[in-house]
mmCIF file of N, CA, C and O in Angstrom:
data_model
loop_
_atom_site.group_PDB
_atom_site.id
_atom_site.type_symbol
_atom_site.label_atom_id
_atom_site.label_comp_id
_atom_site.label_asym_id
_atom_site.label_seq_id
_atom_site.Cartn_x
_atom_site.Cartn_y
_atom_site.Cartn_z
ATOM 1 N N UNK U 84 84.624 90.958 97.897
ATOM 2 C CA UNK U 84 83.584 91.624 99.153
ATOM 3 C C UNK U 84 83.550 90.958 100.554
ATOM 4 O O UNK U 84 82.666 89.927 100.108
ATOM 5 N N UNK U 85 83.357 91.706 101.341
ATOM 6 C CA UNK U 85 83.421 90.807 102.856
ATOM 7 C C UNK U 85 81.915 90.921 102.992
ATOM 8 O O UNK U 85 81.526 92.225 103.154
ATOM 9 N N UNK U 86 81.496 89.831 104.212
ATOM 10 C CA UNK U 86 80.144 90.135 104.560
ATOM 11 C C UNK U 86 80.028 89.816 105.694
ATOM 12 O O UNK U 86 80.549 88.178 106.121
ATOM 13 N N UNK U 87 80.128 90.251 107.002
ATOM 14 C CA UNK U 87 80.121 89.964 108.246
ATOM 15 C C UNK U 87 78.555 89.161 108.731
ATOM 16 O O UNK U 87 78.639 88.973 110.043
ATOM 17 N N UNK U 88 77.567 89.373 108.176
ATOM 18 C CA UNK U 88 76.266 88.965 108.495
ATOM 19 C C UNK U 88 76.339 87.365 109.455
ATOM 20 O O UNK U 88 75.690 87.202 109.913
ATOM 21 N N UNK U 89 77.211 86.297 108.927
ATOM 22 C CA UNK U 89 77.281 84.889 109.501
ATOM 23 C C UNK U 89 77.512 85.551 111.103
ATOM 24 O O UNK U 89 77.358 84.868 111.941
ATOM 25 N N UNK U 90 78.597 86.496 111.344
ATOM 26 C CA UNK U 90 78.822 86.556 112.456
ATOM 27 C C UNK U 90 77.434 86.994 113.646
ATOM 28 O O UNK U 90 77.339 86.431 114.585
ATOM 29 N N UNK U 91 77.063 87.808 113.189
ATOM 30 C CA UNK U 91 75.544 88.451 113.696
ATOM 31 C C UNK U 91 75.081 87.147 114.118
ATOM 32 O O UNK U 91 74.381 87.044 114.743
ATOM 33 N N UNK U 92 74.708 86.162 113.071
ATOM 34 C CA UNK U 92 73.613 84.946 113.349
ATOM 35 C C UNK U 92 74.325 84.072 114.324
ATOM 36 O O UNK U 92 73.846 83.303 115.371
ATOM 37 N N UNK U 93 75.517 84.116 114.019
ATOM 38 C CA UNK U 93 76.471 83.034 115.051
ATOM 39 C C UNK U 93 76.306 83.571 116.641
ATOM 40 O O UNK U 93 76.222 82.579 117.699
ATOM 41 N N UNK U 94 76.712 85.084 116.834
ATOM 42 C CA UNK U 94 76.350 85.539 118.122
ATOM 43 C C UNK U 94 75.044 85.216 118.471
ATOM 44 O O UNK U 94 74.834 85.000 119.686
ATOM 45 N N UNK U 95 73.928 85.725 117.596
ATOM 46 C CA UNK U 95 72.469 85.588 118.356
ATOM 47 C C UNK U 95 72.301 83.800 118.709
ATOM 48 O O UNK U 95 71.852 83.717 119.963
ATOM 49 N N UNK U 96 72.613 82.677 117.812
ATOM 50 C CA UNK U 96 72.738 81.075 118.142
ATOM 51 C C UNK U 96 73.428 80.682 119.485
ATOM 52 O O UNK U 96 72.892 80.425 120.232
ATOM 53 N N UNK U 97 74.558 81.544 119.746
ATOM 54 C CA UNK U 97 75.381 81.128 120.884
ATOM 55 C C UNK U 97 75.077 82.202 122.007
ATOM 56 O O UNK U 97 75.574 82.144 123.020
ATOM 57 N N UNK U 98 74.220 83.341 121.492
ATOM 58 C CA UNK U 98 73.713 83.983 123.189
ATOM 59 C C UNK U 98 75.070 85.011 123.512
ATOM 60 O O UNK U 98 74.966 85.657 124.626
ATOM 61 N N UNK U 99 75.630 85.681 122.418
ATOM 62 C CA UNK U 99 76.786 86.534 122.868
ATOM 63 C C UNK U 99 76.808 87.910 122.500
ATOM 64 O O UNK U 99 76.334 88.019 121.281
ATOM 65 N N UNK U 100 76.614 88.750 123.190
ATOM 66 C CA UNK U 100 76.381 90.147 122.916
ATOM 67 C C UNK U 100 77.292 91.010 122.482
ATOM 68 O O UNK U 100 78.752 90.297 122.642
ATOM 69 N N UNK U 101 77.343 92.094 121.778
ATOM 70 C CA UNK U 101 78.516 93.046 121.547
ATOM 71 C C UNK U 101 79.488 93.084 122.526
ATOM 72 O O UNK U 101 80.578 93.061 122.811
ATOM 73 N N UNK U 102 78.531 93.299 123.737
ATOM 74 C CA UNK U 102 79.160 93.847 125.239
ATOM 75 C C UNK U 102 79.988 92.754 125.645
ATOM 76 O O UNK U 102 81.016 93.167 125.984
ATOM 77 N N UNK U 103 79.784 91.546 125.650
ATOM 78 C CA UNK U 103 80.600 90.183 125.828
ATOM 79 C C UNK U 103 81.809 90.258 125.010
ATOM 80 O O UNK U 103 83.023 89.880 125.377
ATOM 81 N N UNK U 104 81.575 90.756 123.601
ATOM 82 C CA UNK U 104 82.712 90.764 122.561
ATOM 83 C C UNK U 104 83.615 92.015 123.780
ATOM 84 O O UNK U 104 84.884 91.533 123.095
ATOM 85 N N UNK U 105 83.250 92.833 123.684
ATOM 86 C CA UNK U 105 84.082 93.987 124.256
ATOM 87 C C UNK U 105 84.920 93.792 125.648
ATOM 88 O O UNK U 105 85.852 93.637 125.516
ATOM 89 N N UNK U 106 84.081 92.984 126.117
ATOM 90 C CA UNK U 106 84.589 92.294 127.569
ATOM 91 C C UNK U 106 85.651 91.485 127.266
ATOM 92 O O UNK U 106 86.463 91.079 128.431
ATOM 93 N N UNK U 107 85.533 90.417 126.282
ATOM 94 C CA UNK U 107 86.603 89.777 126.254
ATOM 95 C C UNK U 107 87.682 90.468 125.136
ATOM 96 O O UNK U 107 88.485 89.307 124.825
ATOM 97 N N UNK U 108 87.858 91.254 124.909
ATOM 98 C CA UNK U 108 89.131 91.850 124.124
ATOM 99 C C UNK U 108 88.834 92.461 122.823
ATOM 100 O O UNK U 108 89.731 92.564 122.220
ATOM 101 N N UNK U 109 87.793 92.438 122.157
ATOM 102 C CA UNK U 109 87.629 92.986 120.833
ATOM 103 C C UNK U 109 87.192 94.471 120.857
ATOM 104 O O UNK U 109 86.391 94.593 121.585
ATOM 105 N N UNK U 110 87.856 94.859 120.076
ATOM 106 C CA UNK U 110 88.006 96.596 120.412
ATOM 107 C C UNK U 110 86.757 97.155 119.675
ATOM 108 O O UNK U 110 86.106 96.472 118.853
ATOM 109 N N UNK U 111 86.164 98.523 120.164
ATOM 110 C CA UNK U 111 84.791 98.675 119.755
ATOM 111 C C UNK U 111 84.843 98.968 117.967
ATOM 112 O O UNK U 111 84.066 99.314 117.436
ATOM 113 N N UNK U 112 86.246 99.726 117.885
ATOM 114 C CA UNK U 112 86.612 100.059 116.617
ATOM 115 C C UNK U 112 86.263 99.175 115.566
ATOM 116 O O UNK U 112 85.734 98.806 114.239
ATOM 117 N N UNK U 113 86.678 97.761 116.096
ATOM 118 C CA UNK U 113 86.812 96.654 115.318
ATOM 119 C C UNK U 113 85.349 96.332 115.192
ATOM 120 O O UNK U 113 84.835 95.882 113.826
ATOM 121 N N UNK U 114 84.243 96.014 115.972
ATOM 122 C CA UNK U 114 83.014 96.028 116.156
ATOM 123 C C UNK U 114 82.411 97.153 115.003
ATOM 124 O O UNK U 114 81.456 96.558 114.189
ATOM 125 N N UNK U 115 82.766 98.277 114.964
ATOM 126 C CA UNK U 115 82.296 99.349 114.190
ATOM 127 C C UNK U 115 82.417 99.061 112.529
ATOM 128 O O UNK U 115 81.541 98.999 111.673
ATOM 129 N N UNK U 116 83.818 98.399 112.365
ATOM 130 C CA UNK U 116 84.051 98.236 111.202
ATOM 131 C C UNK U 116 83.488 96.799 110.502
ATOM 132 O O UNK U 116 82.784 96.468 109.327
ATOM 133 N N UNK U 117 82.941 95.733 111.488
ATOM 134 C CA UNK U 117 82.433 94.528 111.348
ATOM 135 C C UNK U 117 80.788 94.997 110.783
ATOM 136 O O UNK U 117 80.445 94.546 109.762
ATOM 137 N N UNK U 118 80.184 95.540 111.526
ATOM 138 C CA UNK U 118 78.884 96.423 110.965
ATOM 139 C C UNK U 118 79.149 97.196 109.789
ATOM 140 O O UNK U 118 78.175 96.746 108.873
ATOM 141 N N UNK U 119 80.178 97.804 109.259
ATOM 142 C CA UNK U 119 80.252 98.212 107.858
ATOM 143 C C UNK U 119 80.957 97.313 106.950
ATOM 144 O O UNK U 119 81.178 97.829 106.140
ATOM 145 N N UNK U 120 81.231 96.393 107.181
ATOM 146 C CA UNK U 120 81.508 95.277 106.499
ATOM 147 C C UNK U 120 83.132 95.709 105.632
ATOM 148 O O UNK U 120 83.629 95.428 104.883
ATOM 149 N N UNK U 121 84.129 96.451 107.024
ATOM 150 C CA UNK U 121 85.501 96.717 106.408
ATOM 151 C C UNK U 121 86.070 95.294 106.601
ATOM 152 O O UNK U 121 85.641 94.652 107.553
ATOM 153 N N UNK U 122 87.431 95.751 106.422
ATOM 154 C CA UNK U 122 88.602 94.634 106.686
ATOM 155 C C UNK U 122 88.873 94.762 108.012
ATOM 156 O O UNK U 122 89.006 95.706 108.704
ATOM 157 N N UNK U 123 89.131 93.821 108.570
ATOM 158 C CA UNK U 123 89.725 93.846 109.865
ATOM 159 C C UNK U 123 91.032 92.823 109.744
ATOM 160 O O UNK U 123 91.091 91.970 108.909
ATOM 161 N N UNK U 124 91.582 92.449 111.039
ATOM 162 C CA UNK U 124 92.782 91.777 110.826
ATOM 163 C C UNK U 124 92.459 90.307 110.968
ATOM 164 O O UNK U 124 91.411 89.786 111.748
ATOM 165 N N UNK U 125 93.542 89.657 110.551
ATOM 166 C CA UNK U 125 93.553 87.938 110.919
ATOM 167 C C UNK U 125 93.407 87.955 112.404
ATOM 168 O O UNK U 125 92.881 86.877 113.295
ATOM 169 N N UNK U 126 94.184 88.500 112.918
ATOM 170 C CA UNK U 126 94.396 88.411 114.417
ATOM 171 C C UNK U 126 93.038 88.837 115.640
ATOM 172 O O UNK U 126 92.298 87.815 116.161
ATOM 173 N N UNK U 127 92.208 89.782 114.860
ATOM 174 C CA UNK U 127 90.947 90.013 115.431
ATOM 175 C C UNK U 127 89.925 88.798 115.041
ATOM 176 O O UNK U 127 88.988 88.515 116.011
ATOM 177 N N UNK U 128 89.908 88.490 113.870
ATOM 178 C CA UNK U 128 89.135 87.054 113.308
ATOM 179 C C UNK U 128 89.391 85.850 114.270
ATOM 180 O O UNK U 128 88.770 85.270 114.684
ATOM 181 N N UNK U 129 90.655 85.799 114.340
ATOM 182 C CA UNK U 129 90.917 84.744 115.451
ATOM 183 C C UNK U 129 90.640 84.665 116.781
ATOM 184 O O UNK U 129 90.216 84.012 117.394
ATOM 185 N N UNK U 130 90.553 86.146 117.264
ATOM 186 C CA UNK U 130 89.802 86.522 118.859
ATOM 187 C C UNK U 130 88.573 85.947 118.474
ATOM 188 O O UNK U 130 88.014 85.627 119.457
ATOM 189 N N UNK U 131 87.726 86.710 117.449
ATOM 190 C CA UNK U 131 86.264 86.379 117.380
ATOM 191 C C UNK U 131 86.061 84.857 117.425
ATOM 192 O O UNK U 131 85.252 84.238 118.131
ATOM 193 N N UNK U 132 87.125 83.934 116.573
ATOM 194 C CA UNK U 132 86.546 82.520 116.623
ATOM 195 C C UNK U 132 87.006 81.971 117.914
ATOM 196 O O UNK U 132 86.347 80.931 118.433
ATOM 197 N N UNK U 133 87.918 82.397 118.846
ATOM 198 C CA UNK U 133 88.140 81.600 119.931
ATOM 199 C C UNK U 133 86.942 82.199 121.197
ATOM 200 O O UNK U 133 86.657 81.045 121.822
ATOM 201 N N UNK U 134 86.678 83.248 120.790
ATOM 202 C CA UNK U 134 85.556 83.690 121.700
ATOM 203 C C UNK U 134 84.231 82.815 121.569
ATOM 204 O O UNK U 134 83.568 82.540 122.299
ATOM 205 N N UNK U 135 83.680 83.015 120.134
ATOM 206 C CA UNK U 135 82.750 82.225 119.788
ATOM 207 C C UNK U 135 82.555 80.470 120.107
ATOM 208 O O UNK U 135 81.612 79.937 119.340
ATOM 209 N N UNK U 136 84.157 80.286 119.799
ATOM 210 C CA UNK U 136 84.475 78.587 119.641
ATOM 211 C C UNK U 136 83.771 78.429 118.180
ATOM 212 O O UNK U 136 82.750 77.547 118.168
ATOM 213 N N UNK U 137 84.132 78.955 117.324
ATOM 214 C CA UNK U 137 83.694 78.690 115.848
ATOM 215 C C UNK U 137 84.692 79.031 114.690
ATOM 216 O O UNK U 137 85.874 79.158 114.893
ATOM 217 N N UNK U 138 84.336 78.448 113.790
ATOM 218 C CA UNK U 138 85.274 78.752 112.630
ATOM 219 C C UNK U 138 85.255 80.104 111.807
ATOM 220 O O UNK U 138 84.286 80.682 111.970
ATOM 221 N N UNK U 139 86.369 80.596 110.693
ATOM 222 C CA UNK U 139 86.171 81.776 110.274
ATOM 223 C C UNK U 139 84.497 81.982 109.320
ATOM 224 O O UNK U 139 84.108 83.356 109.233
ATOM 225 N N UNK U 140 84.542 80.580 108.713
ATOM 226 C CA UNK U 140 82.834 80.383 108.089
ATOM 227 C C UNK U 140 81.920 80.963 108.757
ATOM 228 O O UNK U 140 80.848 81.244 108.113
ATOM 229 N N UNK U 141 81.809 80.809 110.305
ATOM 230 C CA UNK U 141 80.714 81.540 111.189
ATOM 231 C C UNK U 141 80.974 82.752 110.976
ATOM 232 O O UNK U 141 80.002 83.035 112.063
ATOM 233 N N UNK U 142 81.585 83.488 110.726
ATOM 234 C CA UNK U 142 81.825 85.110 111.094
ATOM 235 C C UNK U 142 82.032 85.683 109.614
ATOM 236 O O UNK U 142 81.244 86.697 109.598
ATOM 237 N N UNK U 143 82.632 85.188 108.745
ATOM 238 C CA UNK U 143 82.763 86.005 107.280
ATOM 239 C C UNK U 143 82.360 85.049 106.146
ATOM 240 O O UNK U 143 82.681 83.892 105.803
ATOM 241 N N UNK U 144 81.735 85.662 105.040
ATOM 242 C CA UNK U 144 81.843 85.001 103.974
ATOM 243 C C UNK U 144 82.398 86.194 103.007
ATOM 244 O O UNK U 144 82.297 87.301 102.856
ATOM 245 N N UNK U 145 82.685 85.525 101.631
ATOM 246 C CA UNK U 145 83.058 86.464 100.585
ATOM 247 C C UNK U 145 81.854 86.153 99.762
ATOM 248 O O UNK U 145 81.312 85.491 99.288
ATOM 249 N N UNK U 146 81.369 87.359 99.067
ATOM 250 C CA UNK U 146 80.653 87.483 97.979
ATOM 251 C C UNK U 146 80.909 88.168 96.734
ATOM 252 O O UNK U 146 81.913 89.131 96.763
ATOM 253 N N UNK U 147 80.171 88.448 95.674
ATOM 254 C CA UNK U 147 80.808 88.721 94.350
ATOM 255 C C UNK U 147 80.140 90.234 94.586
ATOM 256 O O UNK U 147 79.305 90.210 94.736
#
């Protein structure tokens, strides 16, 4: 199972809001899926990493 809680912590630490992600090209539907821990595309993950200047582990983790 995927858990995107690291994303919200990374955003808080870097002072990046959901609105800033939308302005940078992240779709509102993608944000909704992140909140619900649903699958997102690798392209979306790559965009998030570029915007937040972080690694995938700072956005998602796998849990049993």
